[in-house]
Protein backbone atom coordinates (compact mmCIF):
# COMPACT_ATOMS: atom_id res chain seq x y z
CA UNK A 1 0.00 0.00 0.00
CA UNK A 2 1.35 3.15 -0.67
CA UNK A 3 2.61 5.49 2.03
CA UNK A 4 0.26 7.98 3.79
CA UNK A 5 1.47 11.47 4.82
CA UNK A 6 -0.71 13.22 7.23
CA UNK A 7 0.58 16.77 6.24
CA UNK A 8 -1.83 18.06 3.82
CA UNK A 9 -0.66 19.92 0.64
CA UNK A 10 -3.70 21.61 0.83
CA UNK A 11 -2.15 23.31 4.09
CA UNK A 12 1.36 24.44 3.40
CA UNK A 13 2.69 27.00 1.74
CA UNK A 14 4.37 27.04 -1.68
CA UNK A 15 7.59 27.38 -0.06
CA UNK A 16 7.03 24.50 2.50
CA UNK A 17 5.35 22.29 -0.72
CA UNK A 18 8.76 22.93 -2.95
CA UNK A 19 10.67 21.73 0.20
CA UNK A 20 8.30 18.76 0.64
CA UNK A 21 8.62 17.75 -2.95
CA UNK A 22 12.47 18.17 -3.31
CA UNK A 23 12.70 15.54 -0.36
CA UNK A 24 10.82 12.80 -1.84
CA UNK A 25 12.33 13.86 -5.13
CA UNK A 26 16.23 13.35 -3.27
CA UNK A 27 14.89 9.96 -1.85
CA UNK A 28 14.34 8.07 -5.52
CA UNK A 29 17.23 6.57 -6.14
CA UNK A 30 17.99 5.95 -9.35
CA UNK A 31 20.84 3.26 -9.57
CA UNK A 32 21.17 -0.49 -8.68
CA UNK A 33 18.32 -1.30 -6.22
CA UNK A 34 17.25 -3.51 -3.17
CA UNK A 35 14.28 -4.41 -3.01
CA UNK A 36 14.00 -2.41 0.38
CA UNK A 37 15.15 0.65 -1.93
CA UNK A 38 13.09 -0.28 -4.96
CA UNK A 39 9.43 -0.63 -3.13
CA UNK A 40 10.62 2.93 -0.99
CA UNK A 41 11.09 4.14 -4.90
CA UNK A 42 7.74 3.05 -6.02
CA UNK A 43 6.01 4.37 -3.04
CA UNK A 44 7.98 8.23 -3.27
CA UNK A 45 7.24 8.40 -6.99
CA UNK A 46 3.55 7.86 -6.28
CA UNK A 47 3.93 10.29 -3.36
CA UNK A 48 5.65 12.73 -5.54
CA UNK A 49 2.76 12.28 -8.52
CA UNK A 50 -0.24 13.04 -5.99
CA UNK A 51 1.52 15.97 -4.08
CA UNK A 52 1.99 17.97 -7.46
CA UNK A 53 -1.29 16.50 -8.70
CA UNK A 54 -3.64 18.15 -5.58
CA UNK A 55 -1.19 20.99 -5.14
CA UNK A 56 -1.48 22.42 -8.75
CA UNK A 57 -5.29 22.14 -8.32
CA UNK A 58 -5.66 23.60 -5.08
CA UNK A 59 -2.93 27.04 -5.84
CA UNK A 60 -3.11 27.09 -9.86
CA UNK A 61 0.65 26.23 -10.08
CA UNK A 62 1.50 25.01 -13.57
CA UNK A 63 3.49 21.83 -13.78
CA UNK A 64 5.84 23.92 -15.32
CA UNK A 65 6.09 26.34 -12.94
CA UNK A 66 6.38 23.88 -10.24
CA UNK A 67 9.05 21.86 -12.33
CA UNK A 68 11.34 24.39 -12.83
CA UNK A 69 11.10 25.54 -9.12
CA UNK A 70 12.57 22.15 -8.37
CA UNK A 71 15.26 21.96 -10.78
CA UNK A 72 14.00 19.38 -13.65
CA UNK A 73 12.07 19.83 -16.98
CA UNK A 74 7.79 19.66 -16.86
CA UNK A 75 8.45 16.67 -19.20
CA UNK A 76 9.80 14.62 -16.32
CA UNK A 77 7.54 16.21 -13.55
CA UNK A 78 4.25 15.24 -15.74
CA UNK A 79 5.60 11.50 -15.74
CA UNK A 80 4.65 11.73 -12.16
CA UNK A 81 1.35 12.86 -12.62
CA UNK A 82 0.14 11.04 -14.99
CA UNK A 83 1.38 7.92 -13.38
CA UNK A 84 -0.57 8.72 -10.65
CA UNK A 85 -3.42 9.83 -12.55
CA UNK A 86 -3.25 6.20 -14.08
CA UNK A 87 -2.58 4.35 -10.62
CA UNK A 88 -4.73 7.16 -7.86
CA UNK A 89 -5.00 4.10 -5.40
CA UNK A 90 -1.03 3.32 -5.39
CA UNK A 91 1.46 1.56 -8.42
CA UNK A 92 1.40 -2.56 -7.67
CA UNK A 93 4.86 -3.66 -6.33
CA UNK A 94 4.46 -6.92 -8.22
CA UNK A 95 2.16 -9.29 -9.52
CA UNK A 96 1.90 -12.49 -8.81
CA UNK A 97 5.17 -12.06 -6.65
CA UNK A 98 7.81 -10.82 -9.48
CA UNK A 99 8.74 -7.47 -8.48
CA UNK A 100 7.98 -4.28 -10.60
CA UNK A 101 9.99 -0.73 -10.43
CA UNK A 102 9.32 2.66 -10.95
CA UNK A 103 11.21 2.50 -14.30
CA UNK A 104 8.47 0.22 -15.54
CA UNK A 105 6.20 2.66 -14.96
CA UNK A 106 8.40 5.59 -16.77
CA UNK A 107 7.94 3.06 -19.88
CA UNK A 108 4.30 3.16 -20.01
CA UNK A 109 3.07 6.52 -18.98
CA UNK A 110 2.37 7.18 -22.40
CA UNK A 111 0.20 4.56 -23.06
CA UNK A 112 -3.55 5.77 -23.21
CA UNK A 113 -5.02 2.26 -22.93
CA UNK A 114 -5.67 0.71 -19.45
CA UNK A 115 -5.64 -2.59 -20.54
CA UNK A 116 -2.11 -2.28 -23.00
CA UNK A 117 -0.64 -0.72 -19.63
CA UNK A 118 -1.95 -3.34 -17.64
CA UNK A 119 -0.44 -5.87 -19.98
CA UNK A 120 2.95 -4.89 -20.36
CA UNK A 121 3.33 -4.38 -16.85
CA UNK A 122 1.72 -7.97 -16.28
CA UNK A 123 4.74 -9.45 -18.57
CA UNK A 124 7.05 -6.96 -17.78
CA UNK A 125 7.09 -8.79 -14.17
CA UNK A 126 6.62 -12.28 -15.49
CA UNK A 127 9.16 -12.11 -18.01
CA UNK A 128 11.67 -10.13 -15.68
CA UNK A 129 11.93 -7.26 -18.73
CA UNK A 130 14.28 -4.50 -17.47
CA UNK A 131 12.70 -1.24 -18.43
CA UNK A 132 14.86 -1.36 -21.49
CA UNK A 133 13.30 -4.15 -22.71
CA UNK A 134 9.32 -2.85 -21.60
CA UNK A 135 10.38 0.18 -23.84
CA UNK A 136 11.57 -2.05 -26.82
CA UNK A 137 8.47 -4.44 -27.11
CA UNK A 138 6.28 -0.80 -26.59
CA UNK A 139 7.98 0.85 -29.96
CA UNK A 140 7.60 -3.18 -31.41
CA UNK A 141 3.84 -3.24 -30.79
CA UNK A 142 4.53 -6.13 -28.77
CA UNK A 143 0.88 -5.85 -27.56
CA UNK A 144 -0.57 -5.45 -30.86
CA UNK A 145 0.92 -7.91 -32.62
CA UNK A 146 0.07 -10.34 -29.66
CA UNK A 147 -3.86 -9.63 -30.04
CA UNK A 148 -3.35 -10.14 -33.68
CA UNK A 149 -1.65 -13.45 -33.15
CA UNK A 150 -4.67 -14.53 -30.55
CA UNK A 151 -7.37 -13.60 -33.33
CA UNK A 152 -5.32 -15.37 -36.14
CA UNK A 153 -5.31 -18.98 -33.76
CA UNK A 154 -8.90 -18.63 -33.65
CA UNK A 155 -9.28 -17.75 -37.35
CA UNK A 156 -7.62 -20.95 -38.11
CA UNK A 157 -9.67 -22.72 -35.84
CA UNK A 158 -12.60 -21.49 -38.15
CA UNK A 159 -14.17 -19.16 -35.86
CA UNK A 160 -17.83 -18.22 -36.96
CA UNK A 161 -20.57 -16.95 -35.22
CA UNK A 162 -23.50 -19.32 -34.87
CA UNK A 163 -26.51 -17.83 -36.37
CA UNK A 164 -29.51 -19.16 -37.29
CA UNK A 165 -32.07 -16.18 -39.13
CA UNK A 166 -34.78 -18.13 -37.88
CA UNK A 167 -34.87 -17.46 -34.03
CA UNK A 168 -33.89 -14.12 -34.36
CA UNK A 169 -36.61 -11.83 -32.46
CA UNK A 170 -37.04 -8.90 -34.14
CA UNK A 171 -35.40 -7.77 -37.26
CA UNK A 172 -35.89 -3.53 -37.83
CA UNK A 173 -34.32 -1.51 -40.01
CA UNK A 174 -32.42 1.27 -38.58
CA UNK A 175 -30.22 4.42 -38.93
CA UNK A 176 -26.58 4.60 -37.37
CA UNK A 177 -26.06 7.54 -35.35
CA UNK A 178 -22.81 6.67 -34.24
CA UNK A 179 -20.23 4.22 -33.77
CA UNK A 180 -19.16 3.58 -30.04
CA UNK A 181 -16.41 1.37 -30.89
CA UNK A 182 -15.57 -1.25 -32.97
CA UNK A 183 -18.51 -3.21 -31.75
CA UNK A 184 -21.32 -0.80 -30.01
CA UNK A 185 -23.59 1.57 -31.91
CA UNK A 186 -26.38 3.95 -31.40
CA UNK A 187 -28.85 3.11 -33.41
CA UNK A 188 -32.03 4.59 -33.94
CA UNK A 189 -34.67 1.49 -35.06
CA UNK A 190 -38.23 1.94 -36.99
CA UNK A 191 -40.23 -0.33 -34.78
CA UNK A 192 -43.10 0.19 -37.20
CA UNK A 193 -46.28 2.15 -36.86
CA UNK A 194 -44.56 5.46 -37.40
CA UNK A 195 -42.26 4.73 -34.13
CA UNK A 196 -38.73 5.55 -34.07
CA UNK A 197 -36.41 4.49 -30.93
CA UNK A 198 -32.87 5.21 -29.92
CA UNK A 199 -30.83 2.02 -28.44
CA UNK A 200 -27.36 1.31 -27.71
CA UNK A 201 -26.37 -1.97 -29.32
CA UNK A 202 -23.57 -4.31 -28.68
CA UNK A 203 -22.46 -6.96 -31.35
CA UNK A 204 -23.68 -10.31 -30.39
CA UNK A 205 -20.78 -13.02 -30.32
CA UNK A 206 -17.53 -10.88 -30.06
CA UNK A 207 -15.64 -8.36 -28.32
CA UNK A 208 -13.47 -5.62 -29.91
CA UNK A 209 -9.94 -4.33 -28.36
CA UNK A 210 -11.29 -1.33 -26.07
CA UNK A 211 -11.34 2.56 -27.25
CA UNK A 212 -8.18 4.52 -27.64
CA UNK A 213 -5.77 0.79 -28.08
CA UNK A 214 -4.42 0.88 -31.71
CA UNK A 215 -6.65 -2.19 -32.56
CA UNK A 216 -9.43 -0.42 -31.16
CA UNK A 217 -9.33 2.31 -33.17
CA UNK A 218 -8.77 0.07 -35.79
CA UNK A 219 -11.87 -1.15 -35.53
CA UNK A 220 -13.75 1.71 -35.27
CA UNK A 221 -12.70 2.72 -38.11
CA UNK A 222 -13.27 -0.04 -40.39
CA UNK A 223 -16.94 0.15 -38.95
CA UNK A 224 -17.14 3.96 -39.31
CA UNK A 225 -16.29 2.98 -43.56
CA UNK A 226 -18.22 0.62 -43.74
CA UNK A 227 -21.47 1.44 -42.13
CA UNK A 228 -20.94 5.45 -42.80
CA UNK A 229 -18.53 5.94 -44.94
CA UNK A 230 -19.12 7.18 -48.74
CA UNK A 231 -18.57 3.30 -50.50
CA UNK A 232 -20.86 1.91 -47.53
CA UNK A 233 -24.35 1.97 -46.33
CA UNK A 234 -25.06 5.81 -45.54
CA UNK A 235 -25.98 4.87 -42.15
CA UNK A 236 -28.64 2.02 -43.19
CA UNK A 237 -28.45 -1.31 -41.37
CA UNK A 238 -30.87 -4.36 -40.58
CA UNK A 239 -30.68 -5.22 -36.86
CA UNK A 240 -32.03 -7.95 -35.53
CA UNK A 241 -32.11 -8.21 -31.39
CA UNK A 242 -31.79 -11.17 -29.09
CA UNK A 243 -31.87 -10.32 -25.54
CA UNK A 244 -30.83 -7.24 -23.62
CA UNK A 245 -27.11 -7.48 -21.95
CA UNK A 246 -25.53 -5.44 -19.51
CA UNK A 247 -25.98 -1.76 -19.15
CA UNK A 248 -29.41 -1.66 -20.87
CA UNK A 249 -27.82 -2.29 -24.35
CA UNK A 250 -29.13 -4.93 -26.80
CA UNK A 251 -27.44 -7.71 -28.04
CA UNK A 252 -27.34 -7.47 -32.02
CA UNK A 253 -26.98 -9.25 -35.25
CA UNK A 254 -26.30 -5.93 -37.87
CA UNK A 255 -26.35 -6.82 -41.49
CA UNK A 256 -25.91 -3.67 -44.27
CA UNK A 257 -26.26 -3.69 -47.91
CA UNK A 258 -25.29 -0.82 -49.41
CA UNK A 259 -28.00 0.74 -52.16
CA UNK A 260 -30.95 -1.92 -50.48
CA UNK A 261 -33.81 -1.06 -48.29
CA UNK A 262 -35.43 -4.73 -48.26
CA UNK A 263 -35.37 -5.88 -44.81
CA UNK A 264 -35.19 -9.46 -45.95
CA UNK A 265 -32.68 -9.59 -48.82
CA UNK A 266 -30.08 -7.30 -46.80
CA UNK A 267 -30.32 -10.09 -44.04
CA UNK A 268 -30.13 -13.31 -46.78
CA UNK A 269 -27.48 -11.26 -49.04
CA UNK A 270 -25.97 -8.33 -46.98
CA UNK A 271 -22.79 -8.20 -45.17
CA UNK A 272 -23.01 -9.67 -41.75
CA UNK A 273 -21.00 -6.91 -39.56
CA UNK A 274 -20.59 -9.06 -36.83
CA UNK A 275 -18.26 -11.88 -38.69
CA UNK A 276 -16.65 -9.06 -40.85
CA UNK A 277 -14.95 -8.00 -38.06
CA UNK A 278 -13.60 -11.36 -36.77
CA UNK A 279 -12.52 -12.11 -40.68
CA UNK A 280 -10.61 -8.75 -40.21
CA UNK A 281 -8.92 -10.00 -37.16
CA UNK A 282 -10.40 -6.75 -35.57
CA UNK A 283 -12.49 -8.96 -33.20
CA UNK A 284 -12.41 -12.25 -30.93
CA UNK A 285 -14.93 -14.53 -30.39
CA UNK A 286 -16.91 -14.37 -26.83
CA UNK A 287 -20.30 -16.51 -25.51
């Protein structure tokens, strides 16, 4: 757990705070470490990133204000922050008992996606990568190309989506308003008799890499062309609903057929959205 310091930024004064911050900032060490010394590290770094974090907020510092007040560049301050903007309740000292160091977390404070941070870290310790090597696999794609691997196995195992058009529920036609991500939309469905909803919609059968990962935005992408984009459907779909998941969003076949309104042939001769995006290796199969 990380440490707890019961004097308050919120009560000191911008001389005390610099003082405060060039202490913890003296106590990283930043050489061959113990593990005494490396947990203290992780612990003062986290320190360091909430201190600056609440004290900018509370007095209307800059970071670069406070930075050069301290002696380093607002580059290497912000590395603080927005590790502990990623990690508010304290950076893990290891998982699963392999130790982790601040440097790993230097070499993925850039990364936007929780769960590519969570995974290089997560092999990072496993593998026993210095920092070096975290960096390296980072500029590789490591994670990338290890999703793309994942989605080729089950390619080759012939992954399709069971569907049978015969128990579907309802089939509408409907309007995209927007693409969520690679496999959510907001739809808005003619239920007939003049009536017009608005639902959120979730693919049925797979899962898409999660918003603002390279694979995600992949993936929203290729929807966005498809289903909106000037060689695609204009925003026209077929959607036929099973069941409602979680979150109040339906669970969706979407089929589109650019330059068709028929309900029936877009669904017998239309693109099926849903397996598109596991053919593109944009998706994996779920239950």
């Amino acid at each position: 757990k990380p440490l707890v310091f019961l004097n308050s930024v919120r009560t000191m004064n911008y001389k005390t705070f610099l003082k405060s911050l060039n202490n913890l900032l003296n106590n990283i060490e930043d050489r061959s470490l113990d593990d005494e010394q490396r947990v203290h590290n992780l612990r003062m770094a986290w320190e360091v990133g909430r201190k600056v974090c609440e004290y900018k907020n509370e007095s209307g510092y800059t970071i670069k204000q406070i930075a050069g007040d301290v002696g380093m560049s607002d580059r290497s301050l912000n590395k603080f922050v927005r590790a502990y903007g990623f990690f508010p309740d304290g950076f893990k000292e290891e998982i699963d008992k392999k130790p982790l160091t601040w440097s790993h977390y230097l070499a993925i404070v850039y990364i936007r996606s929780k769960e590519e941070r969570d995974f290089y870290l997560k092999e990072a310790a496993a593998n026993g990568w210095s920092s070096h090597q975290t960096r390296l696999r980072i500029r590789n794609n490591y994670y990338d190309n290890r999703v793309m691997e994942s989605n080729r196995v089950l390619k080759g195992a012939k992954q399709k989506i069971l569907k049978d058009r015969r128990q579907r529920l309802y089939t509408y036609g409907a309007r995209v308003l927007k693409v969520v991500d690679g496999d959510t939309l907001l739809l808005q469905i003619d239920v007939g008799f003049k009536t017009v909803m608005e639902h959120k919609v979730r693919l049925r059968g797979i899962n898409c890499a999660e918003r603002k990962s390279k694979l995600g935005d992949k993936a929203k992408e290729f929807v966005v062309q498809r289903l909106m984009g000037p060689q695609g459907a204009d925003g026209q779909v077929v959607v036929s609903s099973y069941k409602t998941g979680k979150f109040g969003r339906y669970i969706a076949d979407v089929w589109y057929m650019p330059q068709e309104s028929d309900k029936e042939r877009v669904v017998q001769e239309g693109r099926y959205l849903n397996q598109e995006l596991l053919d593109e290796e944009l998706a994996v199969m779920v239950e």
